Amino acid sequence: MALLHAGLRSALSSSGCFQAIGHGISSPFLDQVRAAATQFFALPVEEKQKYSREVHGGREGYGNDVIVSDKQVLDWSYRLILQVFPEDQRRLDLWPENPNDFGEVVHEYATKIKFMMGLLYKAMAKSLNLEENSFSDQLLGEQALMQARFNFYPQCSRADQVLGVKPHTDRSGITVLLQDKEVEGLQVLVDGKWVRVPIVPHAIVVNLGDQMQIMSNGIFKSPMHRVVTNPERMRLSVALFNEPDPETEIGPVEKLIDETRPRLYKNVKNYGHINYECYQRGEVALETVKI
Ligand SMILES: O=C(O)CCC(=O)C(=O)O
Ligand SMILES: [Fe+2]
C-alpha cells in the first residue's frame, strides 16, 4: 500500500494523470459503453438534433463548441453532454432513446466510476498523509455533480492544423476518461512537451482537475491537455467529470498549509462557474483564485 501511495503521489505531482488498471470494471462492459456512444453518434443528424443544446437551451445536450467570441478557434468535435448525478437533476429529455440501452449503460457506468472515484480520493488523501476523507467529503458528497461528456472527433483532412480539443485543464476534482480502443489522440503537457497518452487495453485514464490542484494546495497538478485529430479515422472518448455541488466551498486542506508551503489558493464556491466565465474572457481560471 505504501508503495502504491508513493507512486500515486509522484504521478499526480508531476504529470497529473495516470492510467488505472485493476479497476474492477470488465472490458466487455467498457466496450458496451463505447458501443452505446458510437451508436448514438452514428444516428442521422436529424435524430441527434432532437437532443441539441441549441434547441433545448442550457449547456447540456448534443452539439459543437459553444461559441463565446468571434476570435474563437473551434474544436473539431461533436459532443453530447449530460448531467448524470445527482440523479434528480437529470434532463432526461436530452438522454438518447436510441440505442435503447443508452440510459441504462450510462447509469451503470457512472455508478461504477463514482465508486472508483471515492477510492481514488481516499488513496490520494492517504498519499499525502491526510485523513482519508479529506477530499471526498467535499468533492463526492450527496449532492456532488457528475457530468458525462461523450466526445466524437470525425476524421480531419487538415489534422496537422486542427485540434479536436484545444489545450485546457479540466475544472473537475478528477476526470475519468475512457479512450477509443484503436485511435489515439489525447496528449498531456509534461515539462513543456506534448506527450501522447497511449492506448492501454482495459485501462481507464485518470486526469486530475483544477479543484484537486486547489485542495492539494498545488501539490497535485491539473495537467494541460489537448486532443489531436486524425486524417483517416474518427475517434471517440467518454469523459466523466466529478465536482462538488455549487454550494460547497473548497480550498486547500489546512494540513497542507505551513511555513514551507503557504496557502496558494483562496477558498471558492462554484468553481465551475468561475471557470466558465474565465473561458469566455480568455483567462486562466486557476490564476484568478490564486492568493
Ligand atoms: O477525448 C479525450 O481524450 C479528452 C477529452 C477532454 O479532454 C475533455 O473532454 O475534457
Ligand atoms: Fe479535458
mmCIF file of C-alpha atoms and ligand atoms in Angstrom:
data_model
loop_
_atom_site.group_PDB
_atom_site.id
_atom_site.type_symbol
_atom_site.label_atom_id
_atom_site.label_comp_id
_atom_site.label_asym_id
_atom_site.label_seq_id
_atom_site.Cartn_x
_atom_site.Cartn_y
_atom_site.Cartn_z
ATOM 1 C CA MET A 1 0.000 0.000 0.000
ATOM 2 C CA ALA A 2 2.791 2.441 0.931
ATOM 3 C CA LEU A 3 4.380 1.829 -2.446
ATOM 4 C CA LEU A 4 1.069 2.423 -4.196
ATOM 5 C CA HIS A 5 0.572 5.707 -2.346
ATOM 6 C CA ALA A 6 4.090 6.875 -3.163
ATOM 7 C CA GLY A 7 3.522 6.075 -6.837
ATOM 8 C CA LEU A 8 0.211 7.888 -6.867
ATOM 9 C CA ARG A 9 1.676 10.927 -5.194
ATOM 10 C CA SER A 10 4.568 11.065 -7.616
ATOM 11 C CA ALA A 11 2.315 10.676 -10.701
ATOM 12 C CA LEU A 12 -0.104 13.320 -9.524
ATOM 13 C CA SER A 13 2.562 15.826 -8.561
ATOM 14 C CA SER A 14 4.339 15.523 -11.910
ATOM 15 C CA SER A 15 2.125 14.708 -14.894
ATOM 16 C CA GLY A 16 -1.208 14.934 -13.054
ATOM 17 C CA CYS A 17 -2.582 11.846 -14.740
ATOM 18 C CA PHE A 18 -2.209 8.088 -14.899
ATOM 19 C CA GLN A 19 -3.828 5.037 -16.440
ATOM 20 C CA ALA A 20 -5.764 2.876 -13.996
ATOM 21 C CA ILE A 21 -5.814 -0.881 -14.465
ATOM 22 C CA GLY A 22 -7.278 -3.354 -11.992
ATOM 23 C CA HIS A 23 -10.256 -1.002 -11.558
ATOM 24 C CA GLY A 24 -12.644 -3.953 -11.467
ATOM 25 C CA ILE A 25 -14.765 -2.847 -14.437
ATOM 26 C CA SER A 26 -14.870 -5.579 -17.043
ATOM 27 C CA SER A 27 -13.619 -4.977 -20.578
ATOM 28 C CA PRO A 28 -16.870 -6.213 -22.172
ATOM 29 C CA PHE A 29 -18.733 -3.613 -20.133
ATOM 30 C CA LEU A 30 -16.312 -0.847 -21.174
ATOM 31 C CA ASP A 31 -16.946 -1.945 -24.762
ATOM 32 C CA GLN A 32 -20.666 -1.631 -24.139
ATOM 33 C CA VAL A 33 -20.141 1.978 -23.019
ATOM 34 C CA ARG A 34 -18.127 2.717 -26.159
ATOM 35 C CA ALA A 35 -20.738 0.970 -28.295
ATOM 36 C CA ALA A 36 -23.615 2.984 -26.835
ATOM 37 C CA ALA A 37 -21.737 6.213 -27.630
ATOM 38 C CA THR A 38 -20.691 5.023 -31.098
ATOM 39 C CA GLN A 39 -24.261 4.069 -31.971
ATOM 40 C CA PHE A 40 -25.588 7.424 -30.851
ATOM 41 C CA PHE A 41 -23.085 9.395 -32.941
ATOM 42 C CA ALA A 42 -23.831 7.151 -35.936
ATOM 43 C CA LEU A 43 -27.507 8.199 -35.941
ATOM 44 C CA PRO A 44 -28.742 10.514 -38.719
ATOM 45 C CA VAL A 45 -28.206 14.206 -37.970
ATOM 46 C CA GLU A 46 -31.957 14.878 -37.593
ATOM 47 C CA GLU A 47 -32.180 12.215 -34.937
ATOM 48 C CA LYS A 48 -29.254 13.648 -32.965
ATOM 49 C CA GLN A 49 -30.622 17.166 -33.314
ATOM 50 C CA LYS A 50 -33.563 16.121 -31.149
ATOM 51 C CA TYR A 51 -31.124 16.347 -28.265
ATOM 52 C CA SER A 52 -29.454 19.519 -29.473
ATOM 53 C CA ARG A 53 -28.195 22.001 -26.921
ATOM 54 C CA GLU A 54 -29.383 24.847 -29.106
ATOM 55 C CA VAL A 55 -32.944 23.603 -29.276
ATOM 56 C CA HIS A 56 -33.216 22.939 -25.561
ATOM 57 C CA GLY A 57 -31.089 25.787 -24.177
ATOM 58 C CA GLY A 58 -28.555 25.382 -21.367
ATOM 59 C CA ARG A 59 -25.205 23.646 -21.570
ATOM 60 C CA GLU A 60 -26.317 20.066 -21.790
ATOM 61 C CA GLY A 61 -27.196 18.165 -24.928
ATOM 62 C CA TYR A 62 -25.686 17.499 -28.313
ATOM 63 C CA GLY A 63 -23.646 19.981 -30.332
ATOM 64 C CA ASN A 64 -20.309 21.529 -31.202
ATOM 65 C CA ASP A 65 -18.330 24.093 -29.235
ATOM 66 C CA VAL A 66 -20.333 26.830 -27.554
ATOM 67 C CA ILE A 67 -19.325 29.983 -29.416
ATOM 68 C CA VAL A 68 -18.385 32.713 -26.968
ATOM 69 C CA SER A 69 -16.296 35.038 -29.155
ATOM 70 C CA ASP A 70 -15.684 35.766 -32.881
ATOM 71 C CA LYS A 71 -11.999 35.092 -32.394
ATOM 72 C CA GLN A 72 -12.568 31.635 -31.005
ATOM 73 C CA VAL A 73 -10.889 28.722 -32.779
ATOM 74 C CA LEU A 74 -13.424 25.914 -32.790
ATOM 75 C CA ASP A 75 -12.689 22.362 -31.701
ATOM 76 C CA TRP A 76 -13.055 19.651 -34.350
ATOM 77 C CA SER A 77 -15.560 17.645 -32.398
ATOM 78 C CA TYR A 78 -19.164 16.826 -31.633
ATOM 79 C CA ARG A 79 -20.227 16.308 -28.051
ATOM 80 C CA LEU A 80 -23.091 15.044 -26.037
ATOM 81 C CA ILE A 81 -23.089 16.488 -22.529
ATOM 82 C CA LEU A 82 -25.315 15.036 -19.806
ATOM 83 C CA GLN A 83 -25.543 15.646 -16.085
ATOM 84 C CA VAL A 84 -25.640 12.178 -14.520
ATOM 85 C CA PHE A 85 -25.565 12.921 -10.759
ATOM 86 C CA PRO A 86 -27.357 13.966 -8.651
ATOM 87 C CA GLU A 87 -29.936 11.723 -10.229
ATOM 88 C CA ASP A 88 -32.824 14.136 -9.668
ATOM 89 C CA GLN A 89 -31.054 16.749 -11.795
ATOM 90 C CA ARG A 90 -31.005 14.610 -14.918
ATOM 91 C CA ARG A 91 -32.513 16.246 -18.001
ATOM 92 C CA LEU A 92 -33.983 13.037 -19.294
ATOM 93 C CA ASP A 93 -35.386 14.773 -22.372
ATOM 94 C CA LEU A 94 -31.762 15.037 -23.533
ATOM 95 C CA TRP A 95 -30.861 11.396 -22.899
ATOM 96 C CA PRO A 96 -30.831 9.475 -26.178
ATOM 97 C CA GLU A 97 -33.519 6.846 -26.616
ATOM 98 C CA ASN A 98 -31.502 5.224 -29.332
ATOM 99 C CA PRO A 99 -29.665 2.893 -28.760
ATOM 100 C CA ASN A 100 -32.356 1.825 -26.351
ATOM 101 C CA ASP A 101 -29.953 0.737 -23.607
ATOM 102 C CA PHE A 102 -28.098 4.078 -23.653
ATOM 103 C CA GLY A 103 -29.517 5.389 -20.369
ATOM 104 C CA GLU A 104 -29.091 2.105 -18.566
ATOM 105 C CA VAL A 105 -25.473 1.682 -19.686
ATOM 106 C CA VAL A 106 -24.539 5.258 -18.785
ATOM 107 C CA HIS A 107 -26.176 4.956 -15.377
ATOM 108 C CA GLU A 108 -24.335 1.735 -14.596
ATOM 109 C CA TYR A 109 -21.009 3.058 -15.865
ATOM 110 C CA ALA A 110 -21.277 6.329 -13.932
ATOM 111 C CA THR A 111 -22.240 4.445 -10.754
ATOM 112 C CA LYS A 112 -19.172 2.218 -11.045
ATOM 113 C CA ILE A 113 -16.914 5.192 -11.791
ATOM 114 C CA LYS A 114 -18.299 7.172 -8.862
ATOM 115 C CA PHE A 115 -17.341 4.286 -6.589
ATOM 116 C CA MET A 116 -13.863 4.190 -8.144
ATOM 117 C CA MET A 117 -13.503 7.950 -7.683
ATOM 118 C CA GLY A 118 -14.292 7.525 -3.989
ATOM 119 C CA LEU A 119 -11.455 5.009 -3.664
ATOM 120 C CA LEU A 120 -9.123 7.283 -5.615
ATOM 121 C CA TYR A 121 -9.855 10.324 -3.442
ATOM 122 C CA LYS A 122 -9.129 8.229 -0.354
ATOM 123 C CA ALA A 123 -5.880 6.910 -1.803
ATOM 124 C CA MET A 124 -4.865 10.431 -2.823
ATOM 125 C CA ALA A 125 -5.519 11.712 0.705
ATOM 126 C CA LYS A 126 -3.512 8.873 2.240
ATOM 127 C CA SER A 127 -0.655 9.514 -0.171
ATOM 128 C CA LEU A 128 -0.372 12.962 1.434
ATOM 129 C CA ASN A 129 -0.699 11.574 4.988
ATOM 130 C CA LEU A 130 -4.157 13.075 5.379
ATOM 131 C CA GLU A 131 -7.382 11.702 6.838
ATOM 132 C CA GLU A 132 -8.875 9.521 4.135
ATOM 133 C CA ASN A 133 -11.978 11.679 3.694
ATOM 134 C CA SER A 134 -10.059 14.945 3.295
ATOM 135 C CA PHE A 135 -11.029 15.265 -0.369
ATOM 136 C CA SER A 136 -14.085 13.064 -0.742
ATOM 137 C CA ASP A 137 -16.186 14.837 1.908
ATOM 138 C CA GLN A 138 -16.365 17.958 -0.257
ATOM 139 C CA LEU A 139 -15.879 16.560 -3.732
ATOM 140 C CA LEU A 140 -18.059 13.494 -3.547
ATOM 141 C CA GLY A 141 -20.845 14.449 -1.110
ATOM 142 C CA GLU A 142 -24.533 13.548 -1.572
ATOM 143 C CA GLN A 143 -25.155 16.425 -3.960
ATOM 144 C CA ALA A 144 -21.834 16.154 -5.839
ATOM 145 C CA LEU A 145 -22.046 16.666 -9.585
ATOM 146 C CA MET A 146 -21.045 14.179 -12.219
ATOM 147 C CA GLN A 147 -21.140 15.269 -15.821
ATOM 148 C CA ALA A 148 -20.709 12.887 -18.731
ATOM 149 C CA ARG A 149 -19.165 14.158 -21.923
ATOM 150 C CA PHE A 150 -19.228 11.931 -24.979
ATOM 151 C CA ASN A 151 -16.681 13.233 -27.468
ATOM 152 C CA PHE A 152 -16.732 12.340 -31.127
ATOM 153 C CA TYR A 153 -13.899 13.509 -33.378
ATOM 154 C CA PRO A 154 -14.531 12.995 -37.100
ATOM 155 C CA GLN A 155 -11.539 12.383 -39.362
ATOM 156 C CA CYS A 156 -9.950 15.669 -40.394
ATOM 157 C CA SER A 157 -8.138 16.262 -43.677
ATOM 158 C CA ARG A 158 -6.078 19.074 -42.115
ATOM 159 C CA ALA A 159 -5.112 17.154 -38.997
ATOM 160 C CA ASP A 160 -1.757 18.945 -38.924
ATOM 161 C CA GLN A 161 -3.561 22.259 -38.357
ATOM 162 C CA VAL A 162 -6.726 21.391 -36.485
ATOM 163 C CA LEU A 163 -7.220 20.211 -32.907
ATOM 164 C CA GLY A 164 -10.022 18.005 -31.596
ATOM 165 C CA VAL A 165 -9.853 19.865 -28.285
ATOM 166 C CA LYS A 166 -7.715 22.945 -27.634
ATOM 167 C CA PRO A 167 -5.230 22.893 -24.735
ATOM 168 C CA HIS A 168 -7.105 23.152 -21.438
ATOM 169 C CA THR A 169 -7.160 21.897 -17.889
ATOM 170 C CA ASP A 170 -10.302 20.237 -16.525
ATOM 171 C CA ARG A 171 -12.298 22.193 -13.974
ATOM 172 C CA SER A 172 -13.212 18.985 -12.112
ATOM 173 C CA GLY A 173 -11.909 17.321 -8.992
ATOM 174 C CA ILE A 174 -10.994 14.352 -11.100
ATOM 175 C CA THR A 175 -11.910 13.276 -14.600
ATOM 176 C CA VAL A 176 -12.115 9.650 -15.623
ATOM 177 C CA LEU A 177 -11.669 9.140 -19.326
ATOM 178 C CA LEU A 178 -12.465 6.122 -21.412
ATOM 179 C CA GLN A 179 -10.410 6.365 -24.574
ATOM 180 C CA ASP A 180 -11.119 4.972 -28.020
ATOM 181 C CA LYS A 181 -9.824 1.412 -28.267
ATOM 182 C CA GLU A 182 -7.945 1.958 -31.511
ATOM 183 C CA VAL A 183 -7.349 5.616 -32.236
ATOM 184 C CA GLU A 184 -5.048 7.724 -30.083
ATOM 185 C CA GLY A 185 -5.364 11.469 -29.809
ATOM 186 C CA LEU A 186 -5.008 12.643 -26.225
ATOM 187 C CA GLN A 187 -1.793 14.465 -25.319
ATOM 188 C CA VAL A 188 -0.638 15.844 -21.967
ATOM 189 C CA LEU A 189 1.841 18.670 -21.451
ATOM 190 C CA VAL A 190 4.728 17.396 -19.317
ATOM 191 C CA ASP A 191 7.741 19.658 -18.737
ATOM 192 C CA GLY A 192 6.768 21.838 -21.683
ATOM 193 C CA LYS A 193 6.399 18.926 -24.133
ATOM 194 C CA TRP A 194 3.246 17.295 -25.508
ATOM 195 C CA VAL A 195 3.310 13.634 -24.557
ATOM 196 C CA ARG A 196 0.818 11.252 -26.177
ATOM 197 C CA VAL A 197 -1.334 9.129 -23.890
ATOM 198 C CA PRO A 198 -1.084 5.636 -25.361
ATOM 199 C CA ILE A 199 -3.987 3.234 -25.627
ATOM 200 C CA VAL A 200 -3.557 0.643 -22.905
ATOM 201 C CA PRO A 201 -6.055 -2.224 -23.235
ATOM 202 C CA HIS A 202 -8.556 -2.292 -20.337
ATOM 203 C CA ALA A 203 -7.119 0.878 -18.777
ATOM 204 C CA ILE A 204 -9.050 3.979 -17.826
ATOM 205 C CA VAL A 205 -7.300 7.358 -17.842
ATOM 206 C CA VAL A 206 -7.491 9.384 -14.635
ATOM 207 C CA ASN A 207 -6.870 13.077 -15.034
ATOM 208 C CA LEU A 208 -6.608 15.462 -12.149
ATOM 209 C CA GLY A 209 -8.717 18.613 -12.374
ATOM 210 C CA ASP A 210 -8.235 22.187 -11.116
ATOM 211 C CA GLN A 211 -10.295 21.628 -7.972
ATOM 212 C CA MET A 212 -7.888 18.938 -6.746
ATOM 213 C CA GLN A 213 -4.961 21.214 -7.522
ATOM 214 C CA ILE A 214 -6.637 23.795 -5.271
ATOM 215 C CA MET A 215 -7.474 21.343 -2.471
ATOM 216 C CA SER A 216 -3.986 19.830 -2.502
ATOM 217 C CA ASN A 217 -2.565 23.362 -2.205
ATOM 218 C CA GLY A 218 -0.789 22.928 -5.521
ATOM 219 C CA ILE A 219 0.960 19.648 -4.670
ATOM 220 C CA PHE A 220 -1.078 17.761 -7.251
ATOM 221 C CA LYS A 221 -1.150 19.149 -10.778
ATOM 222 C CA SER A 222 -4.135 19.624 -13.049
ATOM 223 C CA PRO A 223 -2.444 18.841 -16.352
ATOM 224 C CA MET A 224 -2.795 20.876 -19.522
ATOM 225 C CA HIS A 225 -4.024 18.508 -22.209
ATOM 226 C CA ARG A 226 -5.341 18.565 -25.760
ATOM 227 C CA VAL A 227 -6.663 16.215 -28.412
ATOM 228 C CA VAL A 228 -5.163 15.997 -31.894
ATOM 229 C CA THR A 229 -7.205 14.943 -34.915
ATOM 230 C CA ASN A 230 -6.582 12.081 -37.293
ATOM 231 C CA PRO A 231 -6.709 12.344 -41.108
ATOM 232 C CA GLU A 232 -8.040 8.812 -41.620
ATOM 233 C CA ARG A 233 -10.001 7.746 -38.631
ATOM 234 C CA MET A 234 -12.644 9.077 -36.318
ATOM 235 C CA ARG A 235 -12.125 8.846 -32.571
ATOM 236 C CA LEU A 236 -14.424 8.502 -29.607
ATOM 237 C CA SER A 237 -13.959 9.149 -25.910
ATOM 238 C CA VAL A 238 -16.194 9.248 -22.853
ATOM 239 C CA ALA A 239 -15.237 11.585 -20.014
ATOM 240 C CA LEU A 240 -16.839 11.693 -16.563
ATOM 241 C CA PHE A 241 -16.151 14.836 -14.534
ATOM 242 C CA ASN A 242 -16.723 14.965 -10.804
ATOM 243 C CA GLU A 243 -17.078 18.231 -8.923
ATOM 244 C CA PRO A 244 -18.668 19.380 -5.666
ATOM 245 C CA ASP A 245 -22.144 20.841 -5.687
ATOM 246 C CA PRO A 246 -22.016 24.598 -6.333
ATOM 247 C CA GLU A 247 -22.831 25.464 -2.702
ATOM 248 C CA THR A 248 -19.883 23.567 -1.241
ATOM 249 C CA GLU A 249 -16.831 25.665 -0.540
ATOM 250 C CA ILE A 250 -13.490 24.104 -1.338
ATOM 251 C CA GLY A 251 -9.981 25.292 -0.581
ATOM 252 C CA PRO A 252 -6.541 23.984 0.301
ATOM 253 C CA VAL A 253 -6.702 21.330 3.043
ATOM 254 C CA GLU A 254 -5.402 23.008 6.244
ATOM 255 C CA LYS A 255 -2.823 20.291 6.926
ATOM 256 C CA LEU A 256 -1.175 21.039 3.584
ATOM 257 C CA ILE A 257 -0.530 24.652 4.529
ATOM 258 C CA ASP A 258 2.552 25.575 6.556
ATOM 259 C CA GLU A 259 5.533 27.970 6.540
ATOM 260 C CA THR A 260 7.320 25.989 3.872
ATOM 261 C CA ARG A 261 4.174 25.723 1.754
ATOM 262 C CA PRO A 262 1.995 28.802 2.247
ATOM 263 C CA ARG A 263 -1.610 28.785 1.121
ATOM 264 C CA LEU A 264 -1.658 29.152 -2.668
ATOM 265 C CA TYR A 265 -5.392 29.449 -3.322
ATOM 266 C CA LYS A 266 -8.436 31.179 -1.886
ATOM 267 C CA ASN A 267 -11.462 29.203 -0.766
ATOM 268 C CA VAL A 268 -14.014 29.100 -3.569
ATOM 269 C CA LYS A 269 -17.573 28.048 -4.241
ATOM 270 C CA ASN A 270 -18.936 27.110 -7.640
ATOM 271 C CA TYR A 271 -15.566 26.879 -9.369
ATOM 272 C CA GLY A 272 -17.394 25.513 -12.418
ATOM 273 C CA HIS A 273 -18.973 28.919 -12.907
ATOM 274 C CA ILE A 274 -15.687 30.789 -12.334
ATOM 275 C CA ASN A 275 -14.063 28.505 -14.881
ATOM 276 C CA TYR A 276 -16.752 29.175 -17.474
ATOM 277 C CA GLU A 277 -16.610 32.956 -17.007
ATOM 278 C CA CYS A 278 -12.821 32.877 -17.343
ATOM 279 C CA TYR A 279 -13.058 30.797 -20.501
ATOM 280 C CA GLN A 280 -15.333 33.431 -22.021
ATOM 281 C CA ARG A 281 -12.878 36.197 -21.144
ATOM 282 C CA GLY A 282 -9.889 34.151 -22.318
ATOM 283 C CA GLU A 283 -8.423 33.974 -18.783
ATOM 284 C CA VAL A 284 -6.919 31.039 -16.898
ATOM 285 C CA ALA A 285 -9.365 30.182 -14.090
ATOM 286 C CA LEU A 286 -6.785 28.787 -11.646
ATOM 287 C CA GLU A 287 -4.804 32.037 -11.851
ATOM 288 C CA THR A 288 -7.820 34.054 -10.736
ATOM 289 C CA VAL A 289 -8.229 32.080 -7.492
ATOM 290 C CA LYS A 290 -4.545 32.333 -6.543
ATOM 291 C CA ILE A 291 -3.651 34.352 -3.442
HETATM 292 O O1 LIG B 1 -11.043 12.976 -25.864
HETATM 293 C C1 LIG B 1 -10.177 12.976 -24.993
HETATM 294 O O2 LIG B 1 -9.311 12.092 -24.953
HETATM 295 C C2 LIG B 1 -10.107 14.063 -23.959
HETATM 296 C C3 LIG B 1 -11.289 14.971 -23.898
HETATM 297 C C4 LIG B 1 -11.130 16.056 -22.886
HETATM 298 O O3 LIG B 1 -10.062 16.467 -22.532
HETATM 299 C C5 LIG B 1 -12.332 16.650 -22.261
HETATM 300 O O4 LIG B 1 -13.458 16.302 -22.677
HETATM 301 O O5 LIG B 1 -12.165 17.483 -21.328
HETATM 302 FE FE FE B 2 -10.182 17.646 -20.677
#
